[in-house]
Short mmCIF file of C-alpha atoms in Angstrom, two decimals:
data_model
loop_
_atom_site.label_atom_id
_atom_site.label_comp_id
_atom_site.label_asym_id
_atom_site.label_seq_id
_atom_site.Cartn_x
_atom_site.Cartn_y
_atom_site.Cartn_z
CA UNK A 1 121.05 62.74 120.95
CA UNK A 2 123.09 64.90 118.59
CA UNK A 3 125.11 67.61 120.32
CA UNK A 4 127.21 70.50 119.00
CA UNK A 5 129.64 72.23 121.35
CA UNK A 6 131.30 75.59 120.69
CA UNK A 7 131.30 75.35 116.89
CA UNK A 8 133.07 78.05 114.88
CA UNK A 9 133.10 77.91 111.08
CA UNK A 10 135.15 80.33 108.99
CA UNK A 11 134.95 80.65 105.22
CA UNK A 12 138.48 79.99 104.02
CA UNK A 13 138.37 82.21 100.93
CA UNK A 14 137.45 85.54 102.53
CA UNK A 15 138.07 84.66 106.19
CA UNK A 16 134.43 85.46 107.03
CA UNK A 17 133.15 83.84 110.22
CA UNK A 18 129.84 82.07 109.53
CA UNK A 19 129.27 80.71 113.04
CA UNK A 20 131.03 81.52 116.30
CA UNK A 21 130.79 79.54 119.54
CA UNK A 22 127.57 77.82 118.49
CA UNK A 23 126.20 75.09 120.79
CA UNK A 24 123.03 73.10 120.24
CA UNK A 25 121.36 69.77 121.07
CA UNK A 26 119.01 67.95 118.70
CA UNK A 27 116.72 65.54 120.57
CA UNK A 28 114.50 62.75 119.18
CA UNK A 29 111.18 64.22 118.13
CA UNK A 30 112.54 67.75 117.69
CA UNK A 31 111.32 69.67 114.65
CA UNK A 32 113.87 72.42 114.11
CA UNK A 33 114.00 74.82 111.17
CA UNK A 34 117.24 76.64 110.33
CA UNK A 35 116.58 80.03 108.76
CA UNK A 36 118.71 82.95 107.58
CA UNK A 37 119.53 84.95 104.49
CA UNK A 38 121.19 83.35 101.47
CA UNK A 39 124.89 82.66 101.93
CA UNK A 40 124.83 82.82 105.74
CA UNK A 41 126.02 79.23 106.18
CA UNK A 42 122.84 77.21 106.72
CA UNK A 43 123.78 74.46 104.25
CA UNK A 44 127.36 74.51 105.50
CA UNK A 45 126.10 73.85 109.05
CA UNK A 46 124.01 70.87 107.91
CA UNK A 47 126.92 69.42 105.94
CA UNK A 48 129.21 69.71 108.97
CA UNK A 49 126.61 68.00 111.11
CA UNK A 50 126.30 65.16 108.57
CA UNK A 51 130.06 64.82 108.05
CA UNK A 52 132.68 67.51 108.83
CA UNK A 53 134.75 66.32 105.85
CA UNK A 54 132.06 67.68 103.51
CA UNK A 55 133.06 71.29 104.20
CA UNK A 56 136.81 70.80 104.71
CA UNK A 57 137.74 72.07 101.24
CA UNK A 58 136.23 75.55 101.68
CA UNK A 59 136.01 76.23 105.43
CA UNK A 60 137.94 75.96 108.67
CA UNK A 61 135.83 74.45 111.43
CA UNK A 62 136.51 73.98 115.13
CA UNK A 63 134.09 72.48 117.60
CA UNK A 64 132.84 69.24 119.10
CA UNK A 65 130.31 66.97 117.38
CA UNK A 66 128.80 64.37 119.73
CA UNK A 67 126.60 61.65 118.22
CA UNK A 68 125.42 58.96 120.62
CA UNK A 69 124.11 55.88 118.83
CA UNK A 70 122.16 57.80 116.18
CA UNK A 71 121.69 56.92 112.51
CA UNK A 72 122.00 60.17 110.60
CA UNK A 73 120.08 60.69 107.37
CA UNK A 74 121.23 63.66 105.27
CA UNK A 75 119.41 65.09 102.25
CA UNK A 76 121.63 67.47 100.21
CA UNK A 77 120.22 70.54 98.50
CA UNK A 78 121.19 69.22 95.06
CA UNK A 79 121.56 65.68 93.71
CA UNK A 80 125.27 64.80 94.15
CA UNK A 81 127.23 64.54 90.91
CA UNK A 82 128.29 61.00 91.81
CA UNK A 83 124.63 59.96 91.71
CA UNK A 84 123.51 61.98 88.68
CA UNK A 85 124.79 59.46 86.09
CA UNK A 86 123.38 56.40 87.87
CA UNK A 87 120.26 54.62 86.78
CA UNK A 88 117.42 54.71 89.28
CA UNK A 89 117.73 50.98 90.00
CA UNK A 90 121.46 51.29 90.74
CA UNK A 91 120.77 54.33 92.96
CA UNK A 92 118.45 52.22 95.13
CA UNK A 93 120.38 48.94 94.92
CA UNK A 94 123.76 50.12 96.22
CA UNK A 95 122.98 49.46 99.86
CA UNK A 96 120.67 46.43 99.56
CA UNK A 97 117.79 48.67 100.63
CA UNK A 98 115.18 47.14 98.35
CA UNK A 99 116.27 43.59 99.14
CA UNK A 100 116.29 44.06 102.91
CA UNK A 101 113.16 46.19 103.34
CA UNK A 102 109.63 44.93 103.84
CA UNK A 103 107.95 45.19 100.38
CA UNK A 104 104.70 46.49 101.86
CA UNK A 105 106.57 49.28 103.66
CA UNK A 106 108.48 50.15 100.47
CA UNK A 107 105.27 50.36 98.43
CA UNK A 108 103.55 52.40 101.13
CA UNK A 109 106.43 54.88 101.18
CA UNK A 110 106.52 55.11 97.38
CA UNK A 111 102.78 55.74 97.32
CA UNK A 112 103.09 58.39 100.05
CA UNK A 113 105.68 60.41 98.11
CA UNK A 114 103.85 60.00 94.82
CA UNK A 115 106.13 57.50 93.05
CA UNK A 116 105.02 54.39 91.18
CA UNK A 117 105.64 51.01 92.80
CA UNK A 118 108.07 50.05 90.03
CA UNK A 119 109.98 53.36 90.21
CA UNK A 120 113.01 51.95 92.14
CA UNK A 121 113.49 49.36 89.40
CA UNK A 122 113.53 51.92 86.57
CA UNK A 123 116.42 52.12 84.13
CA UNK A 124 116.02 55.89 83.75
CA UNK A 125 119.15 57.93 84.47
CA UNK A 126 118.86 60.01 87.62
CA UNK A 127 119.75 63.36 86.06
CA UNK A 128 116.90 63.01 83.55
CA UNK A 129 114.28 62.91 86.31
CA UNK A 130 112.28 66.04 87.05
CA UNK A 131 113.47 68.19 89.94
CA UNK A 132 110.72 66.88 92.20
CA UNK A 133 111.36 63.25 91.24
CA UNK A 134 115.02 63.65 92.20
CA UNK A 135 114.03 64.91 95.65
CA UNK A 136 111.47 62.12 96.08
CA UNK A 137 113.99 59.45 95.04
CA UNK A 138 116.55 60.74 97.54
CA UNK A 139 113.97 61.06 100.33
CA UNK A 140 112.68 57.53 99.70
CA UNK A 141 116.16 56.01 99.81
CA UNK A 142 116.96 58.05 102.91
CA UNK A 143 113.86 56.93 104.81
CA UNK A 144 114.40 53.28 103.86
CA UNK A 145 117.53 53.45 106.02
CA UNK A 146 115.31 54.29 109.02
CA UNK A 147 117.43 57.18 110.36
CA UNK A 148 116.94 58.43 113.90
CA UNK A 149 118.16 61.94 113.06
CA UNK A 150 117.18 63.70 109.82
CA UNK A 151 119.19 66.62 108.36
CA UNK A 152 117.21 67.91 105.38
CA UNK A 153 118.50 70.69 103.13
CA UNK A 154 115.55 72.15 101.19
CA UNK A 155 113.41 68.95 101.18
CA UNK A 156 110.51 71.03 99.81
CA UNK A 157 112.39 72.06 96.66
CA UNK A 158 110.51 71.21 93.47
CA UNK A 159 108.10 68.68 95.00
CA UNK A 160 104.41 68.96 94.14
CA UNK A 161 101.79 70.22 96.57
CA UNK A 162 100.49 66.72 97.37
CA UNK A 163 103.99 65.61 98.37
CA UNK A 164 104.53 68.82 100.34
CA UNK A 165 101.49 67.88 102.42
CA UNK A 166 102.97 64.39 102.97
CA UNK A 167 106.30 65.98 103.96
CA UNK A 168 104.52 68.11 106.54
CA UNK A 169 102.86 65.02 108.05
CA UNK A 170 106.13 63.08 108.03
CA UNK A 171 108.01 65.86 109.87
CA UNK A 172 105.22 66.24 112.43
CA UNK A 173 104.78 62.52 113.07
CA UNK A 174 108.30 61.04 112.88
CA UNK A 175 110.00 60.04 116.11
CA UNK A 176 113.34 61.06 114.64
CA UNK A 177 114.88 64.41 115.42
CA UNK A 178 114.54 66.65 112.36
CA UNK A 179 116.63 69.70 111.52
CA UNK A 180 115.77 71.18 108.15
CA UNK A 181 116.23 74.17 105.86
CA UNK A 182 113.31 75.21 103.68
CA UNK A 183 112.10 78.18 101.64
CA UNK A 184 108.49 77.05 101.99
CA UNK A 185 106.94 79.31 104.64
CA UNK A 186 103.75 77.24 104.79
CA UNK A 187 105.74 74.08 105.53
CA UNK A 188 107.73 75.89 108.23
CA UNK A 189 104.63 77.41 109.82
CA UNK A 190 102.94 74.00 109.93
CA UNK A 191 105.86 71.98 111.32
CA UNK A 192 108.66 73.84 113.12
CA UNK A 193 108.61 73.88 116.92
CA UNK A 194 112.17 75.23 117.36
CA UNK A 195 114.16 77.76 115.34
CA UNK A 196 117.85 78.31 114.62
CA UNK A 197 118.28 81.76 113.08
CA UNK A 198 121.69 82.48 111.52
CA UNK A 199 122.42 86.15 110.81
CA UNK A 200 125.36 88.15 109.50
CA UNK A 201 125.37 91.69 110.93
CA UNK A 202 127.55 94.76 110.28
CA UNK A 203 127.92 94.06 106.55
CA UNK A 204 128.43 90.35 107.23
CA UNK A 205 131.36 90.95 109.56
CA UNK A 206 129.63 89.78 112.74
CA UNK A 207 127.83 86.42 112.96
CA UNK A 208 124.85 85.98 115.25
CA UNK A 209 122.89 82.81 116.00
CA UNK A 210 119.60 82.74 117.88
CA UNK A 211 118.11 79.47 119.13
CA UNK A 212 114.43 79.85 119.99
CA UNK A 213 112.55 77.00 121.67
CA UNK A 214 109.17 77.93 120.25
CA UNK A 215 107.17 77.44 117.05
CA UNK A 216 108.29 79.43 114.03
CA UNK A 217 105.22 81.65 113.86
CA UNK A 218 105.58 82.54 117.54
CA UNK A 219 109.28 83.28 117.03
CA UNK A 220 108.60 85.62 114.10
CA UNK A 221 105.85 87.44 116.04
CA UNK A 222 107.82 87.77 119.27
CA UNK A 223 110.98 88.81 117.41
CA UNK A 224 109.11 91.52 115.52
CA UNK A 225 107.36 92.76 118.68
CA UNK A 226 110.58 92.75 120.72
CA UNK A 227 112.42 94.56 117.93
CA UNK A 228 109.67 97.17 117.79
CA UNK A 229 109.61 97.62 121.60
CA UNK A 230 113.39 97.92 121.84
CA UNK A 231 113.50 100.35 118.94
CA UNK A 232 110.78 102.52 120.48
CA UNK A 233 112.44 102.43 123.94
CA UNK A 234 115.84 103.34 122.45
CA UNK A 235 114.34 106.22 120.46
CA UNK A 236 112.43 107.52 123.52
CA UNK A 237 115.62 107.43 125.59
CA UNK A 238 117.49 109.32 122.86
CA UNK A 239 114.78 111.97 122.68
CA UNK A 240 114.92 112.37 126.45
CA UNK A 241 118.72 112.49 126.28
CA UNK A 242 118.51 115.29 123.72
CA UNK A 243 116.20 117.34 125.99
CA UNK A 244 118.36 116.58 129.02
CA UNK A 245 121.54 117.66 127.26
CA UNK A 246 119.87 120.84 125.97
CA UNK A 247 118.95 121.80 129.58
CA UNK A 248 122.45 120.89 130.75
CA UNK A 249 124.16 123.00 128.08
CA UNK A 250 121.99 126.00 129.00
CA UNK A 251 123.07 125.69 132.65
CA UNK A 252 126.71 125.14 131.65
CA UNK A 253 126.71 128.18 129.34
CA UNK A 254 125.07 130.32 132.04
CA UNK A 255 127.72 129.39 134.64
CA UNK A 256 130.56 129.89 132.14
CA UNK A 257 129.18 133.32 131.24
CA UNK A 258 128.88 134.28 134.90
CA UNK A 259 132.47 133.17 135.55
CA UNK A 260 133.76 135.24 132.64
CA UNK A 261 131.93 138.35 133.78
CA UNK A 262 132.30 138.15 137.57
CA UNK A 263 134.26 141.01 139.06
CA UNK A 264 137.64 140.33 140.64
CA UNK A 265 136.50 142.54 143.47
CA UNK A 266 133.83 139.92 144.31
CA UNK A 267 135.88 136.81 145.29
CA UNK A 268 133.07 135.18 147.25
CA UNK A 269 130.80 135.13 144.18
CA UNK A 270 133.69 133.76 142.11
CA UNK A 271 134.18 130.90 144.58
CA UNK A 272 130.49 130.06 144.49
CA UNK A 273 130.49 130.00 140.69
CA UNK A 274 133.56 127.74 140.55
CA UNK A 275 131.86 125.38 143.00
CA UNK A 276 128.78 125.43 140.83
CA UNK A 277 130.91 124.64 137.73
CA UNK A 278 132.38 121.60 139.51
CA UNK A 279 128.83 120.42 140.20
CA UNK A 280 127.99 120.97 136.53
CA UNK A 281 131.00 118.87 135.44
CA UNK A 282 130.02 116.15 137.92
CA UNK A 283 126.52 116.17 136.44
CA UNK A 284 128.02 115.89 132.95
CA UNK A 285 129.98 112.76 133.98
CA UNK A 286 126.81 111.24 135.47
CA UNK A 287 124.92 111.90 132.23
CA UNK A 288 127.73 110.27 130.24
CA UNK A 289 127.49 107.12 132.38
CA UNK A 290 123.71 107.03 132.01
CA UNK A 291 123.90 107.54 128.26
CA UNK A 292 126.41 104.69 127.93
CA UNK A 293 123.86 102.41 129.58
CA UNK A 294 120.98 103.44 127.32
CA UNK A 295 119.00 100.80 125.44
CA UNK A 296 120.82 100.02 122.20
CA UNK A 297 119.02 100.32 118.90
CA UNK A 298 118.48 96.68 117.88
CA UNK A 299 120.32 95.23 114.92
CA UNK A 300 118.86 92.75 112.51
CA UNK A 301 119.82 91.49 109.09
CA UNK A 302 117.48 93.42 106.83
CA UNK A 303 116.08 91.72 103.72
CA UNK A 304 117.38 92.72 100.33
CA UNK A 305 116.05 95.79 98.58
CA UNK A 306 115.36 95.21 94.92
CA UNK A 307 113.00 96.27 92.14
CA UNK A 308 112.27 94.23 89.05
CA UNK A 309 111.27 95.64 85.69
CA UNK A 310 111.08 99.29 86.71
CA UNK A 311 109.62 101.22 83.78
CA UNK A 312 108.69 98.08 81.81
CA UNK A 313 105.07 97.25 81.14
CA UNK A 314 102.60 95.62 78.78
CA UNK A 315 99.22 96.86 77.53
CA UNK A 316 96.31 94.85 78.90
CA UNK A 317 95.32 93.59 75.46
CA UNK A 318 98.80 92.63 74.30
CA UNK A 319 98.96 89.09 72.93
CA UNK A 320 101.84 87.60 74.95
CA UNK A 321 101.26 83.92 74.20
CA UNK A 322 98.81 81.71 72.36
CA UNK A 323 100.27 78.23 72.58
CA UNK A 324 98.68 75.18 70.99
CA UNK A 325 100.53 71.90 71.46
CA UNK A 326 99.16 68.59 70.26
CA UNK A 327 101.57 66.60 72.40
CA UNK A 328 104.01 67.18 75.22
CA UNK A 329 106.72 64.53 75.42
CA UNK A 330 109.57 63.55 77.68
CA UNK A 331 112.56 65.31 76.08
CA UNK A 332 115.15 63.27 74.26
CA UNK A 333 118.36 62.31 76.07
CA UNK A 334 120.27 64.98 74.15
CA UNK A 335 117.91 67.73 75.26
CA UNK A 336 117.88 66.41 78.82
CA UNK A 337 121.66 66.53 78.92
CA UNK A 338 121.98 70.05 77.54
CA UNK A 339 118.96 71.69 79.09
CA UNK A 340 117.91 72.90 75.64
CA UNK A 341 114.21 73.45 74.99
CA UNK A 342 112.55 70.31 73.59
CA UNK A 343 111.57 70.28 69.95
CA UNK A 344 108.09 68.84 70.45
CA UNK A 345 106.86 65.48 69.23
CA UNK A 346 104.95 64.19 66.27
CA UNK A 347 101.90 61.95 66.00
CA UNK A 348 98.40 62.31 67.28
CA UNK A 349 97.76 59.95 70.17
CA UNK A 350 100.68 57.53 70.26
CA UNK A 351 101.86 56.52 73.70
CA UNK A 352 105.51 57.09 72.76
CA UNK A 353 107.42 59.16 70.23
CA UNK A 354 111.02 59.57 69.19
CA UNK A 355 111.44 62.05 72.02
CA UNK A 356 109.95 59.79 74.69
CA UNK A 357 106.62 59.02 76.39
CA UNK A 358 103.76 61.44 75.84
CA UNK A 359 103.11 63.41 79.04
CA UNK A 360 100.09 65.41 77.92
CA UNK A 361 98.14 66.29 74.79
CA UNK A 362 95.83 68.99 73.45
CA UNK A 363 97.51 71.75 75.41
CA UNK A 364 96.28 75.31 74.93
CA UNK A 365 97.44 78.40 76.85
CA UNK A 366 96.60 82.05 76.19
CA UNK A 367 98.29 84.92 78.06
CA UNK A 368 97.25 88.54 77.64
CA UNK A 369 99.00 91.67 78.90
CA UNK A 370 100.60 91.73 82.36
CA UNK A 371 98.98 88.51 83.60
CA UNK A 372 100.71 86.43 86.25
CA UNK A 373 100.29 82.75 85.34
CA UNK A 374 101.33 79.71 87.40
CA UNK A 375 101.36 76.12 86.14
CA UNK A 376 101.01 73.42 88.81
CA UNK A 377 100.77 69.63 88.72
CA UNK A 378 102.27 66.40 89.92
CA UNK A 379 106.01 65.83 89.67
CA UNK A 380 106.86 64.29 86.32
CA UNK A 381 103.73 65.73 84.67
CA UNK A 382 105.93 67.76 82.32
CA UNK A 383 105.68 71.28 83.76
CA UNK A 384 109.36 72.10 83.22
CA UNK A 385 109.24 70.57 79.73
CA UNK A 386 106.19 72.71 78.90
CA UNK A 387 107.90 75.83 80.26
CA UNK A 388 110.87 75.12 77.97
CA UNK A 389 108.46 74.97 75.01
CA UNK A 390 107.05 78.33 76.08
CA UNK A 391 110.54 79.79 76.44
CA UNK A 392 111.51 78.47 73.01
CA UNK A 393 108.59 80.35 71.47
CA UNK A 394 108.82 83.62 73.43
CA UNK A 395 112.60 84.12 73.45
CA UNK A 396 112.57 84.54 69.65
CA UNK A 397 109.72 87.08 69.58
CA UNK A 398 110.69 90.53 68.29
CA UNK A 399 107.70 92.40 69.74
CA UNK A 400 108.46 91.21 73.29
CA UNK A 401 111.52 90.98 75.47
CA UNK A 402 111.27 87.68 77.34
CA UNK A 403 113.82 86.19 79.74
CA UNK A 404 113.93 82.66 81.15
CA UNK A 405 114.96 81.47 84.61
CA UNK A 406 115.39 77.67 84.49
CA UNK A 407 115.01 75.30 87.40
CA UNK A 408 118.71 74.48 87.08
CA UNK A 409 120.53 77.82 87.29
CA UNK A 410 123.69 76.32 85.87
CA UNK A 411 121.96 76.02 82.47
CA UNK A 412 122.46 79.80 82.11
CA UNK A 413 125.13 80.88 84.58
CA UNK A 414 128.81 80.84 83.69
CA UNK A 415 130.13 79.33 86.90
CA UNK A 416 133.75 80.38 86.46
CA UNK A 417 132.84 84.09 86.34
CA UNK A 418 132.20 86.32 89.33
CA UNK A 419 128.74 87.93 89.65
CA UNK A 420 130.21 91.26 88.54
CA UNK A 421 131.92 89.72 85.48
CA UNK A 422 128.72 87.89 84.52
CA UNK A 423 126.46 90.93 84.93
CA UNK A 424 128.89 93.53 83.51
CA UNK A 425 130.68 91.60 80.75
CA UNK A 426 131.96 94.72 79.00
CA UNK A 427 134.10 95.67 82.00
CA UNK A 428 133.01 99.30 81.55
CA UNK A 429 133.74 101.23 84.74
CA UNK A 430 130.31 102.88 85.01
CA UNK A 431 128.50 99.60 84.30
CA UNK A 432 130.64 97.73 86.83
CA UNK A 433 129.96 100.38 89.49
CA UNK A 434 126.23 100.18 88.81
CA UNK A 435 126.22 96.37 89.07
CA UNK A 436 128.18 96.50 92.33
CA UNK A 437 125.60 98.91 93.72
CA UNK A 438 122.76 96.58 92.73
CA UNK A 439 124.54 93.56 94.23
CA UNK A 440 125.08 95.51 97.45
CA UNK A 441 121.32 96.17 97.62
CA UNK A 442 120.88 92.39 97.34
CA UNK A 443 123.14 91.88 100.39
CA UNK A 444 126.32 90.78 98.61
CA UNK A 445 129.56 91.74 100.32
CA UNK A 446 132.52 93.01 98.30
CA UNK A 447 134.21 89.62 98.79
CA UNK A 448 131.14 87.70 97.55
CA UNK A 449 131.02 89.87 94.45
CA UNK A 450 134.52 88.58 93.67
CA UNK A 451 133.79 84.88 94.29
CA UNK A 452 133.23 82.59 91.29
CA UNK A 453 129.50 81.94 90.86
CA UNK A 454 130.10 78.22 91.48
CA UNK A 455 131.01 79.07 95.11
CA UNK A 456 127.73 80.88 95.79
CA UNK A 457 124.69 79.39 97.51
CA UNK A 458 121.59 78.47 95.53
CA UNK A 459 119.80 81.62 96.70
CA UNK A 460 122.74 83.84 95.75
CA UNK A 461 122.80 82.28 92.27
CA UNK A 462 119.07 82.96 91.96
CA UNK A 463 119.68 86.61 92.89
CA UNK A 464 122.25 86.87 90.08
CA UNK A 465 119.66 85.65 87.58
CA UNK A 466 116.98 87.99 88.96
CA UNK A 467 119.36 90.91 88.65
CA UNK A 468 120.22 89.83 85.10
CA UNK A 469 116.50 89.93 84.33
CA UNK A 470 116.11 93.35 85.92
CA UNK A 471 118.89 95.05 83.98
CA UNK A 472 117.76 93.39 80.73
CA UNK A 473 114.58 95.47 80.54
CA UNK A 474 112.42 92.36 80.03
CA UNK A 475 108.64 92.64 79.93
CA UNK A 476 107.96 88.87 80.11
CA UNK A 477 109.44 86.57 82.76
CA UNK A 478 109.44 82.79 82.30
CA UNK A 479 110.22 81.36 85.74
CA UNK A 480 110.72 77.75 86.83
CA UNK A 481 110.33 77.57 90.63
CA UNK A 482 111.37 81.22 91.17
CA UNK A 483 111.25 81.10 94.99
CA UNK A 484 112.84 77.68 95.48
CA UNK A 485 116.15 78.83 97.00
CA UNK A 486 115.18 81.96 98.90
CA UNK A 487 114.97 81.98 102.68
CA UNK A 488 111.57 82.55 104.33
CA UNK A 489 112.93 85.98 105.30
CA UNK A 490 113.55 86.92 101.66
CA UNK A 491 110.36 85.23 100.44
CA UNK A 492 107.98 88.15 101.18
CA UNK A 493 110.33 90.57 99.37
CA UNK A 494 110.57 88.29 96.31
CA UNK A 495 106.80 87.83 96.17
CA UNK A 496 106.14 91.55 96.49
CA UNK A 497 108.72 92.27 93.78
CA UNK A 498 107.17 89.76 91.36
CA UNK A 499 103.62 90.89 92.13
CA UNK A 500 104.64 94.48 91.33
CA UNK A 501 106.37 93.52 88.06
CA UNK A 502 104.50 95.47 85.35
CA UNK A 503 104.97 92.79 82.69
CA UNK A 504 103.74 89.23 82.28
CA UNK A 505 104.95 86.25 84.33
CA UNK A 506 104.56 82.64 83.19
CA UNK A 507 105.80 80.34 85.93
CA UNK A 508 105.90 76.87 87.41
CA UNK A 509 105.77 76.68 91.20
CA UNK A 510 104.63 74.60 94.16
CA UNK A 511 105.18 77.47 96.63
CA UNK A 512 101.74 77.96 98.12
CA UNK A 513 102.34 81.54 99.28
CA UNK A 514 103.72 82.49 95.86
CA UNK A 515 100.68 80.97 94.17
CA UNK A 516 98.27 82.81 96.50
CA UNK A 517 100.00 86.19 96.57
CA UNK A 518 101.46 86.60 93.07
CA UNK A 519 99.44 84.64 90.52
CA UNK A 520 96.25 85.76 88.78
CA UNK A 521 95.52 82.42 87.10
CA UNK A 522 96.48 78.87 88.06
CA UNK A 523 96.59 76.07 85.49
CA UNK A 524 97.01 72.40 86.37
CA UNK A 525 98.90 70.28 83.83
CA UNK A 526 97.20 66.91 83.36
CA UNK A 527 97.43 64.13 80.79
CA UNK A 528 94.56 65.84 78.98
CA UNK A 529 96.11 69.30 78.81
CA UNK A 530 95.92 72.42 80.98
CA UNK A 531 92.93 72.91 83.25
CA UNK A 532 92.33 76.22 85.02
CA UNK A 533 92.07 75.84 88.80
CA UNK A 534 89.27 77.75 90.47
#
């Protein structure tokens, strides 16, 4: 059992309370999803649960953490810097995991997550792995430790659809207690049986946590229905109050008028009117008490409001891209380190080149007008590498305005700047005011607008890049996992925004709802090139 008692977490920089008086018990076999808008403290909660020291440098936390004989396995949202420079073999060998584990179980696990049997013995440096391979490597090492409680921060990030399906089965079938954060609504709908919902109300001044002991889909439905019922009841009561007060004021005005006009020669009528006025005042006090007890209009943390590419557009016949690539190779170490687009590779059918192993060959992709394209495929197939090739070609075009959102936001963001400084570099007063207004629509507080970008959550960083794209006037978006760090509450807004974008989108994603709701054409990257999925 893992128990939290009366936990309060306060962000040290702006003194904002993320959680207040939160208590919770995680039992073996529980499947709990933690949801909430970006920056509300979900990852901070998981870090505190794994080890309170992990958040000591940026928060103040008070509360009791009770762990009775459990082995805790924690998956961070990003690969820790201390592990990024290690070779894969060293990453797995540190704790004698490979030596102590049953080889058949190791191979079965590797096969289940889509990794080769010799992967743990690879000399490849961890930071050169694809995003999905990094997650798979960390999950494999974590599960080899046989934890009894799993704390997973975005385990669905970047992994391919086949591995997402394995992850769903693992969460459903494990005997361990699982508490996880995920942007993948399909994963959540298929696995979560309990919900922790962290909200920040009143412009992020008041924290609220709801613990619902029901499946996620039931929680969303019941929450929406209850919100609707309470809203309707509150509005009905206010309409009735308005009618009631109108009748009351007519009576009050009538008595006041009679009192002003009653003759002094008629004292008995005057006494009756004064008695009636006391009754009116008594009725007024009763109404005030009743109105104070009226149903309150419910409060919820509304999703962000945001439009992308307003006014931009592309003619249907516009030639956006016609890419022919003989070979797609693993980028060289220099490109992998810098995040720069790869330069391609020479040769016709060699297994390796100067850049690295050939991932695919005979690639052809045509995009016309405002098409929405998604490239899917197994982790390590080269999707991100291909997208960098596409970005390299489109970013230099003069007849288009393309922008690129990489999988690693830090490739583009200047982490020492605040969101306002990054988005309004001129410092012009009007531009700064406009950017602050846009950030407010995306649910940033004034304090968060003044934080360095490095202190923001993954979803908040993604919002900065989306806003950068919006104000740039781009008509082509090149997006690597665009929904990967948005909460399931923001997900529908992001998908609607991208679907409504009047330009072209060329993307890589494993988000099944994004693929279904946004994309016109799906291409699978294989060793033999791109193949359109039916």
